[in-house]
Short mmCIF file of C-alpha atoms and ligand atoms in Angstrom, two decimals:
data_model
loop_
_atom_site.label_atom_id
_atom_site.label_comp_id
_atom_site.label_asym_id
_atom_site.label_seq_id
_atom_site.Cartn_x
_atom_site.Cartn_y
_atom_site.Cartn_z
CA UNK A 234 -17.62 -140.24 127.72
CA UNK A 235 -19.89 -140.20 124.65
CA UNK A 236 -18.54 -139.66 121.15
CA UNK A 237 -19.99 -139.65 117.82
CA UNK A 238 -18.85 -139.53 114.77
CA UNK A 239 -20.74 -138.35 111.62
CA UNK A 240 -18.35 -139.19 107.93
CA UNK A 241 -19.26 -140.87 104.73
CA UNK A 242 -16.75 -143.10 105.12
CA UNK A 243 -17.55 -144.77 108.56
CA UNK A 244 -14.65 -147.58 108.17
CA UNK A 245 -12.18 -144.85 107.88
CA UNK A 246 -13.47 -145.20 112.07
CA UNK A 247 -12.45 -148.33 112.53
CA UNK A 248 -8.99 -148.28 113.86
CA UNK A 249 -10.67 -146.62 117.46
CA UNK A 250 -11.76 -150.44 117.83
CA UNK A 251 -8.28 -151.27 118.55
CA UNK A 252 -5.60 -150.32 121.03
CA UNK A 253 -6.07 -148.01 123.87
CA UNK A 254 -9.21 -146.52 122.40
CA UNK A 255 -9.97 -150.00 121.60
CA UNK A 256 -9.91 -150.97 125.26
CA UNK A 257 -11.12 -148.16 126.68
CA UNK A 258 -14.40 -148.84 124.69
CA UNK A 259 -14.26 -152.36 125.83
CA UNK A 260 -14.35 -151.23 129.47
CA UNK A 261 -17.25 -148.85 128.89
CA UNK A 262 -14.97 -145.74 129.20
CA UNK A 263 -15.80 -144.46 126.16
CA UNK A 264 -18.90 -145.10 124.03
CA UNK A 265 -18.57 -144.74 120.93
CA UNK A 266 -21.40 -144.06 117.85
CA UNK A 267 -20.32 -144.06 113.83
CA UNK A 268 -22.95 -142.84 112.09
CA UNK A 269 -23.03 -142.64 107.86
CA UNK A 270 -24.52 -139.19 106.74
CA UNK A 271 -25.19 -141.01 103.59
CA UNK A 272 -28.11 -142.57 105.97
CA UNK A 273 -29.93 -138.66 106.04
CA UNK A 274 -29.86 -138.41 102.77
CA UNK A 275 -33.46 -138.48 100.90
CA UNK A 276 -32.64 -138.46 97.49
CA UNK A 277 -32.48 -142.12 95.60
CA UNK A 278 -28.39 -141.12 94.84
CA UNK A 279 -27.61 -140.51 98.35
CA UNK A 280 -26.23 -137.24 97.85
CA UNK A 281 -23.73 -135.44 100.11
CA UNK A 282 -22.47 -132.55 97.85
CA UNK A 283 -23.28 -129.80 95.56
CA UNK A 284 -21.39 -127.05 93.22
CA UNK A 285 -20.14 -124.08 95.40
CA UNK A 286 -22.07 -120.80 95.09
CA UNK A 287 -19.91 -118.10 93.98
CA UNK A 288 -18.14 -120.52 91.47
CA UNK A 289 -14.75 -122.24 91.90
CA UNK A 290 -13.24 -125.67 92.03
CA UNK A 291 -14.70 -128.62 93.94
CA UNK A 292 -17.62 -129.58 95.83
CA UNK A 293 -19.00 -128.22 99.01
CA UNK A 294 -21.62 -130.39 101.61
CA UNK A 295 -25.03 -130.22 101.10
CA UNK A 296 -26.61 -128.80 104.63
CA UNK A 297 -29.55 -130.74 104.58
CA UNK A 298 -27.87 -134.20 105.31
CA UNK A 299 -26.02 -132.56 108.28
CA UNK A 300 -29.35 -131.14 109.51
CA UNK A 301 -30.92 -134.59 109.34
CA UNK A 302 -27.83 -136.28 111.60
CA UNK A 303 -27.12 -133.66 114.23
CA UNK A 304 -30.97 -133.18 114.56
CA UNK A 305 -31.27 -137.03 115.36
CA UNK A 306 -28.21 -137.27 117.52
CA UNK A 307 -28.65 -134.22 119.55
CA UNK A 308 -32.21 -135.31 120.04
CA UNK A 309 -30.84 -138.95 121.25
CA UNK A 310 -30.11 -138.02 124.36
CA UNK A 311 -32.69 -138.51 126.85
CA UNK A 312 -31.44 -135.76 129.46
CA UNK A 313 -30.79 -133.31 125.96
CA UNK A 314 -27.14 -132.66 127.55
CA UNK A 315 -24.94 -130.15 125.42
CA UNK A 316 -22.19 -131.82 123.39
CA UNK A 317 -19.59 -130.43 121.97
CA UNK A 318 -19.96 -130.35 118.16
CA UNK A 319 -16.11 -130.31 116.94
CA UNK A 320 -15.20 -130.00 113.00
CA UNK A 321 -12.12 -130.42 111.67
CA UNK A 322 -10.90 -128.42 109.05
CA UNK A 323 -7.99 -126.63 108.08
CA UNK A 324 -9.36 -123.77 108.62
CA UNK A 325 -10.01 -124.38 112.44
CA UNK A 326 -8.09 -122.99 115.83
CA UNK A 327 -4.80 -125.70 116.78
CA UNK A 328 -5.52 -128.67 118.43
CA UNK A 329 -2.42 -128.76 121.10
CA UNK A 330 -2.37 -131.12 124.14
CA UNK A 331 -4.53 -128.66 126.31
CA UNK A 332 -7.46 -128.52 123.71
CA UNK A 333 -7.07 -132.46 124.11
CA UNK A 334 -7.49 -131.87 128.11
CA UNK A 335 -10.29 -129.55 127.34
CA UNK A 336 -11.91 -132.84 125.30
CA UNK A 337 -11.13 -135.60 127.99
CA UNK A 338 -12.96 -133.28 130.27
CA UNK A 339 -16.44 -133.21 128.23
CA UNK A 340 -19.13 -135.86 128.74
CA UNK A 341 -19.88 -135.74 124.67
CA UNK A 342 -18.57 -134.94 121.92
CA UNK A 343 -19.73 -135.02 118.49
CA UNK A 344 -16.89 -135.01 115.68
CA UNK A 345 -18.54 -133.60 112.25
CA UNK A 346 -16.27 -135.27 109.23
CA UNK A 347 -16.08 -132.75 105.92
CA UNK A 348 -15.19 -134.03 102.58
CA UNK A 349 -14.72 -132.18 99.80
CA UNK A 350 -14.10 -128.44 100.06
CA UNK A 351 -15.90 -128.30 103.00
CA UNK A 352 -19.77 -128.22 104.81
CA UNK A 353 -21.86 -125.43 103.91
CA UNK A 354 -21.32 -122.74 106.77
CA UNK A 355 -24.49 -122.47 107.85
CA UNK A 356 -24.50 -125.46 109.55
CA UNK A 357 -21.84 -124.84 111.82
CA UNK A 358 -23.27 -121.25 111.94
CA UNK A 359 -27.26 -123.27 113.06
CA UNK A 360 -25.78 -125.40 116.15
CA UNK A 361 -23.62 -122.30 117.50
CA UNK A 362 -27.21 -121.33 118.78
CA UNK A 363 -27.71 -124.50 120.49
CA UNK A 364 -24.08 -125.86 121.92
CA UNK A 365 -20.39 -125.38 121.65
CA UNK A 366 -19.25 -125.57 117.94
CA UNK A 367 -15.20 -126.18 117.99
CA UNK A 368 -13.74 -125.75 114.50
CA UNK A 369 -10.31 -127.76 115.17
CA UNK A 370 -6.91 -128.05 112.49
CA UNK A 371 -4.72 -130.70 113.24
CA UNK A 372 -1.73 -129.27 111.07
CA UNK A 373 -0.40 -126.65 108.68
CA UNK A 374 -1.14 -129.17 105.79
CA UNK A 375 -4.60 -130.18 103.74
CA UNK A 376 -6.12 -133.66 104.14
CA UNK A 377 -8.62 -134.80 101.88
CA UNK A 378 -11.45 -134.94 104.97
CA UNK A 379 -11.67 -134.85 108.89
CA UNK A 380 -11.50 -138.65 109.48
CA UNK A 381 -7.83 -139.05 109.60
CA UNK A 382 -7.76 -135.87 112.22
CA UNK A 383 -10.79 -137.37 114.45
CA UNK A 384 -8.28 -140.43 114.58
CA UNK A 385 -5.76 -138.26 115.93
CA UNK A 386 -7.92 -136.03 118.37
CA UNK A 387 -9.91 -139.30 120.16
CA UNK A 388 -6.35 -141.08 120.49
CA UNK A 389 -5.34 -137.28 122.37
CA UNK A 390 -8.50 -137.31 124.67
CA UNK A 391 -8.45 -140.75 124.78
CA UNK A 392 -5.57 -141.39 126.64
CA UNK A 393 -6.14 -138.69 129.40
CA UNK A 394 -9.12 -140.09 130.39
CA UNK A 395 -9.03 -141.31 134.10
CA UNK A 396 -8.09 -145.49 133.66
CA UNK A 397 -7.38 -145.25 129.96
CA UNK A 398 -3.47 -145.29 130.26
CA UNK A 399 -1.35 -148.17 132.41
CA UNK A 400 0.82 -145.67 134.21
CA UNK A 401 -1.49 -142.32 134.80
CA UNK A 402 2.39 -140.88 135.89
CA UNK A 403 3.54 -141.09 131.71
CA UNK A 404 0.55 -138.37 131.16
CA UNK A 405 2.20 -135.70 133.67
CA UNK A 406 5.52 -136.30 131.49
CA UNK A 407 4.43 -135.78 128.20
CA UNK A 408 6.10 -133.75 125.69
CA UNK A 409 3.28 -130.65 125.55
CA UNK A 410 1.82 -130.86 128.92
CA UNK A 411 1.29 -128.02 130.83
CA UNK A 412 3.99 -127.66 133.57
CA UNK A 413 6.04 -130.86 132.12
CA UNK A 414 9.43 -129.77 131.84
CA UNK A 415 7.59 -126.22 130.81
CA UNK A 416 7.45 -127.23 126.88
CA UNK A 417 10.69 -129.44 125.93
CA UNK A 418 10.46 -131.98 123.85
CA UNK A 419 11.41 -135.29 125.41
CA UNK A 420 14.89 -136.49 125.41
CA UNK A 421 15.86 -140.26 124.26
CA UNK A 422 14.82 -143.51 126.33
CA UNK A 423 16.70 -146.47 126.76
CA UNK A 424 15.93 -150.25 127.74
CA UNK A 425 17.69 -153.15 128.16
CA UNK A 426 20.26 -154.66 127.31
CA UNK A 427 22.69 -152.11 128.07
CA UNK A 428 24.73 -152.69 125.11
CA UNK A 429 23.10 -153.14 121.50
CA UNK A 430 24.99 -153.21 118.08
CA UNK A 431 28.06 -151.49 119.94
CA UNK A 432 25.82 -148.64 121.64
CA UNK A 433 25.97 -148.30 125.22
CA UNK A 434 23.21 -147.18 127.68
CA UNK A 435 24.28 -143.42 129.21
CA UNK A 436 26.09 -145.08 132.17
CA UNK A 437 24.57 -141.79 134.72
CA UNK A 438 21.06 -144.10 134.06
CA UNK A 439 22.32 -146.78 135.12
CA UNK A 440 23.82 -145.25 138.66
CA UNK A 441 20.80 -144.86 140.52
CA UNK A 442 21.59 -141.47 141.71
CA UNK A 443 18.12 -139.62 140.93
CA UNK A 444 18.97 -135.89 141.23
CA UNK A 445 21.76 -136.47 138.65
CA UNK A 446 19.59 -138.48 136.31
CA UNK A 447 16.30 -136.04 136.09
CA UNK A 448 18.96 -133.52 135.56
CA UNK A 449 20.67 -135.24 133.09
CA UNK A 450 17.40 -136.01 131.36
CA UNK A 451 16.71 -132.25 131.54
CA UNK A 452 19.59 -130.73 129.98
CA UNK A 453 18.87 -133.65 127.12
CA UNK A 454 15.04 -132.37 126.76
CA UNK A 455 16.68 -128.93 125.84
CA UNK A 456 19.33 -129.92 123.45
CA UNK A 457 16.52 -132.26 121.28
CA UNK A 458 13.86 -129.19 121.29
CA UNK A 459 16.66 -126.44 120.75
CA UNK A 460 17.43 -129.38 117.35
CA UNK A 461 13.65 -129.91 116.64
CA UNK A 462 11.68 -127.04 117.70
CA UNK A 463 14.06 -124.08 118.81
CA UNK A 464 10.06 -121.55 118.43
CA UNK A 465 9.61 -124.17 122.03
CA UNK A 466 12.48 -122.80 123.86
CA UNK A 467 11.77 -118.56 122.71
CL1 LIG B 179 -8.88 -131.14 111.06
N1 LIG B 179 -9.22 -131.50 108.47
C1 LIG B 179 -8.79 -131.47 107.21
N2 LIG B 179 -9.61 -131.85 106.24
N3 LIG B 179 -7.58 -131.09 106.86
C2 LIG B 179 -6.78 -130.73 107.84
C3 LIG B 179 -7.16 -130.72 109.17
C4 LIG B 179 -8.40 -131.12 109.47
N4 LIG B 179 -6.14 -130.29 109.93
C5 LIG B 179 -5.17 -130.04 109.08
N5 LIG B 179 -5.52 -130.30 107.81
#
């Protein structure tokens, strides 16, 4: 799979170098392009912004800059394949675990990092012509640009790509995924030793009866999402 990322801050990036992602670049898995829109600028500042139209507080992404990058990238690829153009913003439909499936299944994506109050809309509004535009939110909360939330949504695809994870079994388990335990959250884990600081180990995981134990570590999946996320259970 083919990602790029487009941000002013291009170190913000770094952290996929290490880890899983880390790895699964190492192997060739994953390819993986930082660009700095700074680099499309023409002007001797380098500049990325502008005032809003219409007035109000902050600054809003020049299009031209944008132009300039996807133009280039897009035009990269020698068999002109369609990626995926994803930007994050707060504004954007929930990334959940199956949007993350829906990403581990693409051949490219390209991950569009706003600053500011945002890009100018007509850029998103230019590529819907060409390929798939995703606007994405990560959360119900505002962070100061995308880069923090393409760290979260590479780590998501990341992970479900075929070789990236140790066990491929932990995926099929995970809190969120489709037809896991419907949607519980998942209960506590325990390793040895089977006593620490006074607390014992659940003795029914240590008794090696199996139908007991996955139903015992059902019943605990309920109680923890009924505490944590009772909208889960409906
Ligand atoms: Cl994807 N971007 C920004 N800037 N803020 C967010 C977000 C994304 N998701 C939640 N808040």
């Amino acid at each position: 799979m083919r990602i790029d990322v487009i941000t002013i801050f291009p170190d913000y990036i770094a952290p996929l170098g290490l880890s899983l992602v880390g790895k699964a670049i190492d192997a060739g898995t994953i390819e993986l392009r930082v660009h700095d829109l700074r680099a499309f600028t023409r002007d001797r500042h380098h500049t990325v912004d502008d005032t809003p139209y219409g007035g109000g507080p902050g600054m809003v992404m020049k299009p031209e800059p944008w132009g300039e990058a996807l133009d280039q990238i897009l035009g990269s690829d020698p068999i002109q394949a369609r990626p995926r153009l994803v930007v994050p913003t707060p504004s954007g439909r929930p990334f959940t675990q199956s949007v993350a499936q829906e990403y581990a299944a693409d051949d490219w994506l390209i991950f569009a990092c706003g600053r500011y109050e945002g890009i100018d809309s007509r850029v998103v509004e230019h590529y819907r012509n060409s390929t798939t535009v995703d606007e994405v939110s990560v959360g119900d909360y505002v962070l100061a640009g995308g880069e923090a939330a393409v760290l979260v949504m590479v780590e998501a695809a990341a992970r479900l790509l075929p070789g990236v994870l140790g066990n491929p079994v932990s995926v099929v388990d995970d809190s969120f995924a489709p037809g896991a335990m419907e949607s519980l959250l998942e209960g506590p884990v325990y390793t040895k030793p089977p006593e620490w600081r006074g607390q014992q180990v659940p003795e029914i995981l240590l008794s090696g009866d199996h139908g007991k134990i996955a139903a015992w570590r059902r019943e605990q999946a309920v109680r923890r999402t009924a505490a944590m996320r009772p909208d889960l259970l409906e």
